[in-house]
CSV table of C-alpha atoms in Angstrom, one decimal:
chain,number,residue,atom,x,y,z
A,27,MET,CA,0.0,0.0,0.0
A,28,GLU,CA,1.5,3.3,-1.1
A,29,LEU,CA,0.9,6.6,0.6
A,30,LYS,CA,1.2,9.3,-2.1
A,31,ASN,CA,0.7,12.3,0.1
A,32,TYR,CA,2.5,11.5,3.3
A,33,HIS,CA,2.8,14.7,5.3
A,34,TYR,CA,5.6,14.4,7.9
A,35,LEU,CA,5.6,17.1,10.6
A,36,GLY,CA,8.8,16.0,12.3
A,37,VAL,CA,12.0,17.9,12.3
A,38,GLU,CA,15.6,16.9,12.9
A,39,ASN,CA,18.4,19.3,12.4
A,40,ASN,CA,16.1,21.6,10.5
A,41,ARG,CA,15.4,19.0,7.8
A,42,MET,CA,12.7,16.5,7.1
A,43,THR,CA,13.5,13.0,8.2
A,44,LEU,CA,11.8,9.6,8.2
A,45,PRO,CA,12.9,7.7,11.4
A,46,ASN,CA,13.8,4.0,11.1
A,47,LEU,CA,11.1,1.5,11.7
A,48,SER,CA,11.3,-0.8,14.7
A,49,GLU,CA,10.9,-4.5,14.4
A,50,LYS,CA,7.2,-4.2,15.3
A,51,MET,CA,6.7,-1.5,12.7
A,52,GLU,CA,8.3,-3.6,10.0
A,53,LYS,CA,5.3,-5.9,10.2
A,54,ASP,CA,3.1,-2.9,9.3
A,55,LYS,CA,5.5,-1.5,6.7
A,56,ARG,CA,2.8,-2.0,4.1
A,57,ILE,CA,1.2,1.1,5.5
A,58,ILE,CA,4.1,3.4,4.7
A,59,GLU,CA,6.0,1.8,1.8
A,60,THR,CA,7.6,4.3,-0.6
A,61,PRO,CA,6.1,7.4,1.0
A,62,LYS,CA,6.5,10.6,-1.0
A,63,LEU,CA,7.3,13.2,1.7
A,64,GLU,CA,6.4,16.8,1.3
A,65,ARG,CA,9.8,18.4,1.7
A,66,ILE,CA,8.7,21.5,3.4
A,67,GLU,CA,11.2,23.0,5.8
A,68,LYS,CA,9.8,22.8,9.3
A,69,THR,CA,11.6,24.7,12.0
A,70,ASN,CA,8.5,25.0,14.3
A,71,SER,CA,9.6,24.3,17.8
A,72,SER,CA,6.3,22.6,18.8
A,73,PHE,CA,6.8,19.9,16.1
A,74,ARG,CA,10.4,19.4,17.2
A,75,LEU,CA,9.2,19.1,20.8
A,76,ILE,CA,6.5,16.5,20.0
A,77,ASP,CA,9.1,14.5,17.9
A,78,ASN,CA,11.5,14.4,20.8
A,79,VAL,CA,8.9,13.2,23.2
A,80,ILE,CA,7.6,10.5,20.9
A,81,GLN,CA,11.2,9.3,20.2
A,82,ASP,CA,11.8,9.1,23.9
A,83,PHE,CA,8.5,7.6,25.0
A,84,ALA,CA,7.2,5.5,22.0
A,85,PRO,CA,9.9,5.4,19.3
A,86,GLU,CA,8.0,2.5,17.5
A,87,ILE,CA,5.4,5.0,16.3
A,88,SER,CA,7.8,7.9,15.6
A,89,CYS,CA,7.3,7.7,11.8
A,90,LEU,CA,3.5,7.1,12.0
A,91,TYR,CA,1.8,9.4,14.6
A,92,GLN,CA,1.9,12.4,12.3
A,93,TYR,CA,0.7,10.6,9.2
A,94,ARG,CA,-1.9,12.5,7.1
A,95,GLU,CA,-3.4,11.6,3.8
A,96,ASP,CA,-6.5,13.1,2.1
A,97,GLU,CA,-7.9,11.2,-0.8
A,98,ALA,CA,-9.6,14.3,-2.1
A,99,GLU,CA,-6.3,16.1,-2.3
A,100,GLU,CA,-4.7,13.2,-4.2
A,101,GLN,CA,-7.5,12.9,-6.7
A,102,GLN,CA,-8.2,16.7,-6.9
A,103,ILE,CA,-11.8,16.3,-6.1
A,104,LYS,CA,-13.9,18.3,-3.6
A,105,THR,CA,-10.9,20.6,-3.1
A,106,GLY,CA,-13.1,23.6,-2.3
A,107,LEU,CA,-14.8,21.8,0.6
A,108,LEU,CA,-11.4,20.4,1.6
A,109,HIS,CA,-9.9,23.9,1.9
A,110,GLU,CA,-12.9,25.2,3.9
A,111,ASN,CA,-12.6,22.2,6.2
A,112,ARG,CA,-9.0,22.8,6.9
A,113,ILE,CA,-9.3,26.6,7.3
A,114,LEU,CA,-12.1,26.1,9.8
A,115,GLY,CA,-10.0,23.5,11.6
A,116,ILE,CA,-7.1,26.0,11.9
A,117,ILE,CA,-9.4,28.7,13.3
A,118,LEU,CA,-10.8,26.1,15.7
A,119,LYS,CA,-7.2,25.4,16.9
A,120,PHE,CA,-6.7,29.1,17.7
A,121,TYR,CA,-10.2,29.3,19.3
A,122,LEU,CA,-9.3,26.4,21.7
A,123,GLU,CA,-6.0,28.2,22.5
A,124,GLY,CA,-8.0,31.2,23.6
A,125,GLN,CA,-7.5,33.3,20.5
A,126,LYS,CA,-10.9,34.1,18.9
A,127,LYS,CA,-9.7,36.5,16.2
A,128,VAL,CA,-7.4,35.1,13.5
A,129,SER,CA,-5.7,37.0,10.7
A,130,THR,CA,-5.3,35.9,7.1
A,131,THR,CA,-1.6,35.7,7.7
A,132,GLU,CA,-2.0,33.4,10.7
A,133,VAL,CA,-4.3,31.1,8.8
A,134,GLU,CA,-1.8,31.0,5.9
A,135,GLU,CA,1.1,30.2,8.1
A,136,GLU,CA,-0.8,27.4,10.0
A,137,TYR,CA,-2.0,25.9,6.8
A,138,GLY,CA,1.6,25.5,5.6
A,139,ARG,CA,2.5,23.8,8.8
A,140,TYR,CA,-0.2,21.1,8.7
A,141,PHE,CA,-1.0,20.8,5.0
A,142,LYS,CA,0.5,21.2,1.6
A,143,ASN,CA,1.1,24.9,1.0
A,144,VAL,CA,-1.4,26.9,-1.1
A,145,ALA,CA,-1.3,30.4,-2.4
A,146,ARG,CA,-2.3,33.2,-0.1
A,147,SER,CA,-5.0,34.2,-2.6
A,148,THR,CA,-6.5,30.8,-2.2
A,149,ILE,CA,-6.7,31.2,1.6
A,150,SER,CA,-8.2,34.7,1.2
A,151,THR,CA,-10.8,33.4,-1.3
A,152,TYR,CA,-12.1,30.7,1.0
A,153,LEU,CA,-12.1,33.0,4.1
A,154,ASN,CA,-14.2,35.4,2.1
A,155,MET,CA,-16.5,32.6,1.0
A,156,LEU,CA,-16.9,31.5,4.7
A,157,ASN,CA,-17.7,35.1,5.6
A,158,LYS,CA,-20.3,35.4,2.9
A,159,GLU,CA,-21.9,32.1,4.2
A,160,SER,CA,-22.0,33.7,7.7
A,161,ILE,CA,-19.9,30.9,9.1
A,162,LEU,CA,-17.2,33.6,9.9
A,163,TYR,CA,-17.4,37.3,10.3
A,164,LYS,CA,-14.6,39.7,9.9
A,165,GLU,CA,-13.2,42.7,11.7
A,166,ARG,CA,-10.6,45.2,10.4
A,167,ASN,CA,-7.8,46.8,12.3
A,168,GLY,CA,-6.1,49.1,9.8
A,169,ARG,CA,-4.9,46.8,6.9
A,170,ILE,CA,-5.3,43.6,8.9
A,171,VAL,CA,-8.4,41.6,8.6
A,172,TYR,CA,-9.4,39.2,11.4
A,173,TYR,CA,-11.9,36.4,11.1
A,174,ILE,CA,-14.1,35.1,14.0
A,175,PHE,CA,-16.6,32.3,14.3
A,176,SER,CA,-20.1,33.7,13.9
A,177,GLU,CA,-21.4,31.0,16.3
A,178,GLU,CA,-19.5,29.0,19.0
A,179,PRO,CA,-18.3,25.7,17.7
A,180,PRO,CA,-20.7,22.9,18.9
A,181,LYS,CA,-19.8,20.6,21.8
A,182,GLY,CA,-21.2,17.1,22.4
A,183,ILE,CA,-22.0,16.6,18.7
A,184,ASN,CA,-21.3,13.2,17.1
A,185,PRO,CA,-17.7,13.4,15.7
A,186,PHE,CA,-18.9,12.1,12.3
A,187,TRP,CA,-20.9,15.3,11.9
A,188,PHE,CA,-18.3,17.6,13.5
A,189,THR,CA,-15.6,16.4,11.0
A,190,ARG,CA,-17.9,17.3,8.1
A,191,THR,CA,-17.1,20.9,8.9
A,192,PHE,CA,-13.9,21.0,10.9
A,193,CYS,CA,-10.5,19.4,10.3
A,194,THR,CA,-9.5,18.4,13.9
A,195,ALA,CA,-5.8,17.6,13.2
A,196,PRO,CA,-4.5,21.1,14.2
A,197,ALA,CA,-6.4,21.1,17.5
A,198,TYR,CA,-5.1,17.7,18.5
A,199,PHE,CA,-1.5,18.7,17.6
A,200,SER,CA,-1.9,21.8,19.7
A,201,ARG,CA,-3.1,19.7,22.6
A,202,ALA,CA,-0.2,17.3,22.1
A,203,THR,CA,2.2,20.2,22.2
A,204,PHE,CA,0.8,21.3,25.6
A,205,PHE,CA,1.3,17.9,27.2
A,206,SER,CA,4.7,17.5,25.5
A,207,TRP,CA,5.9,20.5,27.4
A,208,LEU,CA,4.6,18.9,30.6
A,209,TYR,CA,6.5,15.7,29.7
A,210,SER,CA,9.7,17.5,28.9
A,211,GLU,CA,9.6,19.4,32.1
A,212,ALA,CA,8.5,16.5,34.3
A,213,GLU,CA,11.4,16.7,36.7
A,214,LYS,CA,10.8,20.4,37.4
A,215,HIS,CA,7.0,19.9,37.9
A,216,VAL,CA,7.6,17.0,40.3
A,217,GLU,CA,10.2,18.9,42.3
A,218,GLN,CA,8.0,22.0,42.6
A,219,SER,CA,5.0,19.9,43.7
A,220,ILE,CA,7.1,18.1,46.3
A,221,GLU,CA,8.3,21.5,47.7
A,222,GLU,CA,4.7,22.6,48.0
A,223,TYR,CA,2.9,19.5,49.1
A,224,GLY,CA,5.6,17.1,50.2
A,225,ASN,CA,6.3,13.6,49.0
A,226,GLY,CA,6.0,11.5,52.0
A,227,ASP,CA,8.2,8.4,51.7
A,228,ASN,CA,8.2,8.5,47.8
A,229,ASN,CA,11.4,8.3,45.8
A,230,ILE,CA,11.7,11.5,43.7
A,231,ASP,CA,13.2,9.6,40.7
A,232,ILE,CA,10.3,7.1,40.7
A,233,LEU,CA,7.8,10.0,40.9
A,234,PHE,CA,9.6,11.6,38.0
A,235,GLN,CA,9.4,8.5,35.8
A,236,ASN,CA,5.8,7.9,36.7
A,237,PHE,CA,4.9,11.5,35.8
A,238,LYS,CA,6.4,10.9,32.4
A,239,LEU,CA,4.5,7.7,32.0
A,240,ILE,CA,1.2,9.3,32.7
A,241,THR,CA,1.8,12.3,30.4
A,242,GLY,CA,3.3,10.1,27.7
A,243,ILE,CA,0.1,7.9,27.8
A,244,ILE,CA,-2.0,11.1,27.5
A,245,ILE,CA,0.0,12.1,24.4
A,246,LEU,CA,-0.4,8.7,22.7
A,247,ASN,CA,-4.2,8.9,23.4
A,248,ILE,CA,-4.3,12.4,21.9
A,249,PHE,CA,-2.9,11.0,18.6
A,250,ARG,CA,-5.2,7.9,18.7
A,251,ASN,CA,-8.2,10.3,19.1
A,252,ARG,CA,-6.9,12.4,16.3
A,253,ILE,CA,-6.6,9.4,14.0
A,254,SER,CA,-10.1,8.3,15.1
A,255,LYS,CA,-11.5,11.6,13.9
A,256,CYS,CA,-9.5,11.4,10.6
A,257,MET,CA,-11.1,8.0,10.0
A,258,LEU,CA,-14.5,9.7,10.0
A,259,CYS,CA,-13.4,12.5,7.6
A,260,GLN,CA,-15.1,12.6,4.2
A,261,PHE,CA,-11.8,13.4,2.6
A,262,SER,CA,-9.6,10.6,4.1
A,263,LYS,CA,-8.4,7.2,3.2
A,264,LYS,CA,-10.1,5.3,6.0
A,265,GLU,CA,-8.4,2.0,5.6
A,266,ASN,CA,-5.0,3.5,6.2
A,267,TYR,CA,-6.2,5.4,9.3
A,268,CYS,CA,-7.8,2.3,10.6
A,269,ASN,CA,-4.5,0.4,10.4
A,270,LEU,CA,-2.7,3.3,12.0
A,271,ARG,CA,-5.1,3.5,14.9
A,272,GLU,CA,-4.6,-0.2,15.6
A,273,ILE,CA,-0.8,0.4,15.8
A,274,ILE,CA,-1.1,3.4,18.1
A,275,GLN,CA,-3.6,1.5,20.3
A,276,ASN,CA,-1.0,-1.4,20.6
A,277,ALA,CA,1.6,1.2,21.8
A,278,ILE,CA,-0.9,2.5,24.4
A,279,LYS,CA,-1.8,-1.0,25.6
A,280,ASP,CA,1.9,-1.9,26.0
A,281,ARG,CA,2.2,1.1,28.4
A,282,SER,CA,-1.2,1.1,30.3
A,283,ASP,CA,-2.8,-2.4,30.3
A,284,VAL,CA,-2.4,-2.9,34.1
A,285,LEU,CA,-3.1,0.6,35.2
A,286,SER,CA,-6.1,1.6,37.2
A,287,GLN,CA,-9.3,1.9,35.1
A,288,GLU,CA,-10.3,4.8,37.4
A,289,MET,CA,-7.2,6.8,36.4
A,290,LEU,CA,-7.6,5.8,32.7
A,291,SER,CA,-11.2,6.8,32.5
A,292,SER,CA,-10.9,10.1,34.4
A,293,LEU,CA,-7.5,11.8,34.2
A,294,ILE,CA,-6.2,10.4,31.0
A,295,LYS,CA,-9.5,10.4,29.1
A,296,LYS,CA,-10.3,14.0,29.9
A,297,CYS,CA,-6.8,15.2,29.2
A,298,SER,CA,-6.4,13.4,25.8
A,299,GLU,CA,-9.6,14.7,24.2
A,300,ILE,CA,-10.5,18.2,22.9
A,301,PRO,CA,-13.4,20.0,24.6
A,302,MET,CA,-15.8,19.4,21.7
A,303,PHE,CA,-15.8,15.7,22.7
A,304,GLY,CA,-15.7,15.9,26.5
A,305,GLY,CA,-12.1,16.9,27.1
A,306,ILE,CA,-11.1,19.6,29.5
A,307,ASN,CA,-10.2,23.1,28.5
A,308,ILE,CA,-6.4,23.4,28.9
A,309,LYS,CA,-6.1,27.1,28.3
A,310,GLY,CA,-7.5,28.5,31.6
A,311,ASN,CA,-5.4,30.9,33.7
A,312,ASN,CA,-4.4,28.3,36.3
A,313,ILE,CA,-5.0,25.1,34.3
A,314,LYS,CA,-1.4,24.1,33.9
A,315,LYS,CA,-0.7,24.3,37.7
A,316,ASP,CA,-4.0,22.5,38.4
A,317,LEU,CA,-3.2,19.7,35.9
A,318,VAL,CA,0.3,19.2,37.2
A,319,LYS,CA,-1.1,19.0,40.7
A,320,GLU,CA,-3.6,16.4,39.6
A,321,ILE,CA,-1.0,14.3,37.7
A,322,VAL,CA,1.3,14.4,40.6
A,323,ARG,CA,-1.6,13.3,42.9
A,324,SER,CA,-2.2,10.3,40.5
A,325,VAL,CA,1.5,9.6,40.5
A,326,ILE,CA,1.5,9.2,44.3
A,327,ASN,CA,-1.9,7.5,44.6
A,328,TYR,CA,-1.3,4.9,41.9
A,329,LYS,CA,2.4,4.5,42.6
A,330,GLN,CA,2.4,0.7,42.7
A,331,ASP,CA,0.3,0.3,39.6
A,332,LEU,CA,2.6,2.7,37.7
A,333,GLU,CA,5.8,1.0,38.9
A,334,PHE,CA,4.4,-2.4,37.9
A,335,GLN,CA,3.4,-1.1,34.5
A,336,ARG,CA,6.9,0.3,33.9
A,337,MET,CA,8.5,-3.0,35.0
A,338,LEU,CA,6.2,-5.0,32.8
A,339,PHE,CA,6.9,-2.8,29.8
A,340,LEU,CA,10.7,-3.2,30.3
A,341,ARG,CA,10.3,-7.0,30.5
A,342,ARG,CA,8.3,-7.0,27.3
A,343,GLN,CA,11.0,-4.9,25.6
A,344,GLU,CA,13.7,-7.3,26.8
A,345,LEU,CA,11.8,-10.3,25.6
A,346,ARG,CA,11.3,-8.8,22.1
A,347,LEU,CA,15.0,-7.9,21.9
A,348,LYS,CA,15.9,-11.5,22.8
A,349,GLN,CA,13.5,-12.8,20.1
A,350,LYS,CA,15.0,-10.4,17.6
A,351,ARG,CA,18.5,-11.6,18.4
A,352,GLY,CA,17.4,-15.3,18.4
């Protein structure tokens, strides 16, 4: 199976790279054989950050988590609807980040980060069409035009219908960036929490590793949720996304199958989904501090489960390595 429009968001040394496949990924190599990468220079720090976290936490999906392929783009059909879907998804990303007014330049820049570049005139054309359709309205500040949703994006709607209007990929990558920062600063967050609340008899290094385990699982779930929405998209190649979701689900299972269902169904579930589908808003004034506090509380309360999960994962890795050498 060939992917003709593989869009890779990762960056290494300011150039596009395709990481090596692990033994496990070799079995699913049919999904990404002879990909044609879009060689767009990506120096965006958020993409680099996500790449680094995935390489550290789940390297077996490092060349898969950012996969995107739109059948409509490949076949050049329904391109007008495709552009509108993506533009509304970009404005949704800004909206969820707390920015309700978005300029044409900002839409253009974000479009080039997540999708194949198009002319600025194309962006302007579809923004004006969305304005005429009363989906967006615009405000001027001198020469700068800002676009704003005419109505608040719906919450609690079936994802099938939501993805008919919005591309959700930018919103999920934005969310993954937020938790990647928490992951990369795990040691600092744990130390600050201990200074404030104490750690009892807990080993700081164990708390640090368990904090990374929880935030890493959240990030994997974010990408699984993103893939699940892409499966529903009218423009996508659903079979490819279905195979990819299974691979990411296996990576999640490897790292969470003995953890408390209470923690998985509360903390991890609400952190890994966007607000449209029941996730928490991560852009409040004190949300970062509150989330760190809640994660550290889970790290302490579920200490034994988390330690056992890490031990089990390491044993699985050792067994697979022996099988590979054997």
